[in-house]
Coordinates of C-alpha atoms in Angstrom, one line a residue:
M257 CA 20.3 -129.5 -105.6
K258 CA 17.2 -130.0 -103.4
R259 CA 19.2 -129.7 -100.3
I260 CA 20.9 -126.5 -101.6
F261 CA 17.5 -125.0 -102.5
L262 CA 16.2 -125.8 -99.0
S263 CA 19.2 -124.3 -97.4
L264 CA 18.9 -121.1 -99.4
T265 CA 15.2 -120.9 -98.6
A266 CA 15.9 -121.3 -94.8
A267 CA 18.6 -118.6 -95.0
T268 CA 16.3 -116.2 -96.8
L269 CA 13.6 -116.7 -94.1
L270 CA 16.0 -116.2 -91.3
F271 CA 17.3 -113.0 -92.9
T272 CA 13.7 -111.7 -93.5
T273 CA 12.7 -112.4 -90.0
A274 CA 15.8 -110.7 -88.6
C275 CA 15.1 -107.6 -90.7
S276 CA 11.5 -107.5 -89.6
N277 CA 12.4 -107.8 -85.9
E278 CA 15.0 -105.0 -86.3
R279 CA 12.4 -102.7 -87.9
K280 CA 9.9 -103.4 -85.1
A281 CA 12.6 -102.7 -82.5
D282 CA 13.4 -99.4 -84.2
E283 CA 9.7 -98.4 -84.4
M284 CA 9.2 -99.2 -80.7
A285 CA 12.3 -97.2 -79.8
N286 CA 11.0 -94.2 -81.9
A287 CA 7.6 -94.4 -80.3
E288 CA 9.1 -94.4 -76.8
S289 CA 11.3 -91.5 -77.7
V290 CA 8.3 -89.5 -78.9
A291 CA 6.2 -90.4 -75.9
G292 CA 9.0 -89.4 -73.6
A293 CA 9.3 -86.0 -75.4
D294 CA 5.6 -85.4 -75.1
T295 CA 5.6 -86.3 -71.4
M296 CA 8.5 -83.9 -70.7
G297 CA 6.7 -81.2 -72.6
V298 CA 3.6 -81.6 -70.5
A299 CA 5.5 -81.8 -67.2
S300 CA 7.3 -78.5 -68.0
E301 CA 4.1 -76.6 -68.2
P302 CA 2.7 -75.3 -64.9
T303 CA -0.7 -76.6 -63.9
M304 CA -3.4 -74.8 -62.0
G305 CA -2.5 -76.8 -58.9
D306 CA 1.1 -75.7 -59.2
S307 CA 0.1 -72.1 -59.4
A308 CA -2.2 -72.4 -56.4
A309 CA 0.7 -74.0 -54.4
M310 CA 3.0 -71.2 -55.4
D311 CA 0.5 -68.4 -54.7
G312 CA -1.1 -68.6 -51.2
T313 CA -3.9 -66.2 -52.3
A314 CA -5.0 -68.4 -55.2
G315 CA -8.7 -68.7 -55.2
A316 CA -9.2 -65.7 -53.0
A317 CA -11.0 -62.6 -54.2
M318 CA -8.5 -59.7 -54.6
A319 CA -8.6 -56.1 -53.6
D320 CA -9.7 -53.7 -56.4
P321 CA -7.1 -50.9 -56.7
N322 CA -9.7 -48.7 -58.4
G323 CA -12.5 -49.5 -56.0
P324 CA -13.9 -47.6 -53.1
T325 CA -11.9 -47.4 -49.8
A326 CA -12.6 -46.3 -46.3
P327 CA -10.7 -43.2 -45.0
H328 CA -7.1 -44.0 -44.5
K329 CA -5.1 -40.8 -45.1
D330 CA -2.8 -41.7 -42.2
D331 CA -2.2 -44.6 -39.8
P332 CA -4.6 -43.4 -37.1
E333 CA -7.4 -42.9 -39.6
F334 CA -6.7 -46.3 -41.0
M335 CA -6.9 -48.0 -37.6
K336 CA -10.2 -46.3 -36.9
S337 CA -11.6 -47.4 -40.2
A338 CA -10.4 -51.0 -39.6
A339 CA -12.1 -51.0 -36.2
H340 CA -15.3 -49.6 -37.7
S341 CA -15.2 -52.3 -40.3
D342 CA -15.0 -55.0 -37.7
Q343 CA -17.9 -53.5 -35.8
N344 CA -20.0 -53.2 -38.9
E345 CA -19.5 -56.9 -39.7
I346 CA -19.9 -58.1 -36.1
Q347 CA -23.1 -56.1 -35.4
L348 CA -24.8 -56.7 -38.7
S349 CA -24.1 -60.4 -38.3
K350 CA -25.5 -60.4 -34.8
L351 CA -28.6 -58.6 -36.1
A352 CA -29.0 -61.2 -38.9
L353 CA -28.7 -64.0 -36.3
D354 CA -31.2 -62.3 -34.0
K355 CA -33.6 -62.1 -36.9
G356 CA -33.3 -65.8 -37.6
V357 CA -31.3 -66.2 -40.7
T358 CA -30.6 -69.9 -41.6
G359 CA -28.3 -72.1 -43.7
M360 CA -25.2 -70.5 -45.2
A361 CA -26.2 -67.0 -44.0
K362 CA -26.3 -68.3 -40.4
D363 CA -23.0 -70.1 -40.8
H364 CA -21.3 -67.0 -42.3
A365 CA -22.7 -64.7 -39.7
N366 CA -21.2 -66.8 -36.9
Q367 CA -17.9 -66.9 -38.7
M368 CA -17.9 -63.1 -39.2
I369 CA -18.4 -62.5 -35.5
T370 CA -15.5 -64.9 -34.6
D371 CA -13.1 -63.6 -37.2
H372 CA -13.7 -59.9 -36.9
T373 CA -13.5 -60.1 -33.1
K374 CA -10.1 -61.6 -33.6
S375 CA -9.2 -58.8 -35.9
T376 CA -10.1 -56.2 -33.4
A377 CA -8.2 -58.0 -30.7
A378 CA -5.1 -58.0 -32.9
L379 CA -5.5 -54.2 -33.7
K380 CA -6.1 -53.0 -30.1
P381 CA -2.5 -53.3 -28.8
I382 CA -1.2 -51.6 -31.9
A383 CA -3.6 -48.7 -31.4
Q384 CA -2.9 -48.5 -27.7
K385 CA 0.8 -48.3 -28.4
K386 CA 0.2 -45.4 -30.7
N387 CA -2.4 -43.6 -28.5
V388 CA -5.2 -44.1 -30.9
T389 CA -8.7 -44.7 -29.5
L390 CA -10.6 -47.2 -31.6
P391 CA -14.4 -46.9 -32.2
T392 CA -16.5 -49.6 -30.6
D393 CA -19.7 -49.1 -32.7
M394 CA -20.8 -49.2 -36.3
D395 CA -20.3 -46.1 -38.4
A396 CA -23.2 -43.9 -39.3
E397 CA -23.7 -45.6 -42.7
H398 CA -24.1 -49.0 -41.2
K399 CA -26.3 -47.9 -38.4
A400 CA -28.7 -46.8 -41.2
I401 CA -28.2 -50.2 -43.0
A402 CA -29.0 -52.0 -39.7
E403 CA -32.2 -50.1 -39.4
Q404 CA -33.2 -51.2 -42.9
M405 CA -32.3 -54.8 -42.3
G406 CA -34.3 -54.7 -39.1
K407 CA -37.4 -54.3 -41.2
L408 CA -36.7 -57.4 -43.3
S409 CA -37.1 -61.1 -42.6
G410 CA -36.7 -64.5 -44.2
T411 CA -35.1 -64.7 -47.6
E412 CA -35.2 -61.0 -48.1
L413 CA -33.1 -60.5 -45.0
E414 CA -30.6 -63.2 -45.9
K415 CA -30.2 -61.8 -49.4
K416 CA -29.6 -58.3 -48.1
Y417 CA -27.1 -59.5 -45.5
M418 CA -25.1 -61.5 -48.0
E419 CA -25.0 -58.6 -50.5
Q420 CA -24.0 -56.1 -47.8
M421 CA -21.2 -58.4 -46.6
T422 CA -19.9 -58.7 -50.2
L423 CA -19.8 -54.9 -50.5
D424 CA -18.3 -54.3 -47.1
H425 CA -15.5 -56.9 -47.5
Q426 CA -14.6 -55.6 -51.0
K427 CA -14.2 -52.1 -49.5
T428 CA -12.2 -53.4 -46.5
A429 CA -9.9 -55.4 -48.8
N430 CA -9.4 -52.3 -51.0
T431 CA -8.6 -50.2 -48.0
M432 CA -6.1 -52.6 -46.5
A433 CA -4.3 -53.2 -49.7
A434 CA -4.0 -49.5 -50.4
H435 CA -2.8 -48.6 -46.9
Q436 CA -0.3 -51.4 -47.0
K437 CA 1.4 -49.5 -49.8
M438 CA 1.4 -46.3 -47.9
T439 CA 2.3 -47.0 -44.3
Q440 CA 5.8 -47.2 -43.0
D441 CA 4.7 -48.7 -39.7
A442 CA 6.0 -52.2 -39.1
D443 CA 3.1 -53.1 -36.7
L444 CA 0.5 -52.1 -39.2
Q445 CA 2.3 -53.8 -42.0
G446 CA 2.2 -57.0 -39.9
F447 CA -1.5 -56.5 -39.0
I448 CA -2.5 -56.1 -42.7
T449 CA -0.4 -59.0 -43.8
Q450 CA -2.1 -61.2 -41.2
T451 CA -5.7 -59.8 -41.7
L452 CA -6.0 -59.1 -45.4
P453 CA -6.0 -62.8 -46.5
V454 CA -8.8 -63.5 -44.1
V455 CA -10.8 -60.5 -45.5
Q456 CA -10.2 -61.8 -49.0
S457 CA -11.4 -65.3 -48.1
H458 CA -14.6 -63.8 -46.7
L459 CA -15.0 -61.8 -49.8
S460 CA -14.7 -64.9 -52.0
M461 CA -17.2 -66.8 -49.9
F462 CA -19.8 -64.0 -50.0
K463 CA -19.3 -63.4 -53.7
Q464 CA -19.9 -67.1 -54.4
H465 CA -22.9 -67.6 -52.1
S466 CA -24.7 -64.3 -52.5
S467 CA -25.3 -65.1 -56.2
M468 CA -26.9 -68.5 -55.4

């Protein structure tokens, strides 16, 4: 009898252990299944990084379709406005450097001279091809602004320069985006496609730093 009792006890223990192990295995399988479902759900949602990779303009300030634009009723007028815009940025930046701006303002001024000189160089052959004479000086508005800036110095000058660059680049971005929808000229379409992202990156930079 004692041996039978021990045998039954051992069998009961083995059965209980087997059931317990089976329950644990089922619980682990369920947990892995839930975790896998959660992971798939997260992976299926786009992240900010994915959006930026898909959109080359992510992070750049955009044109305002309701904002002010320079004159651009036709292609010749647009080209003249674009050339004026380049000269406005180049000459105001040179003025700021001559007046001794420092830090970010100095760095940005040097970059404006480089980038807007390249923009004019890209526009010139298009204008020549279409017999359009581009202006080589600032417009009247910016000549007056340059006169005001010439009376400033130090942080006042740097603040004015950064704020003016923000306004100018927003207007230029607006103008380019608006004219891109209007023009049928392939050369100008290419010029705007190449230049607008640079203008937008400048705008983002000035918006960020002019508020510091």
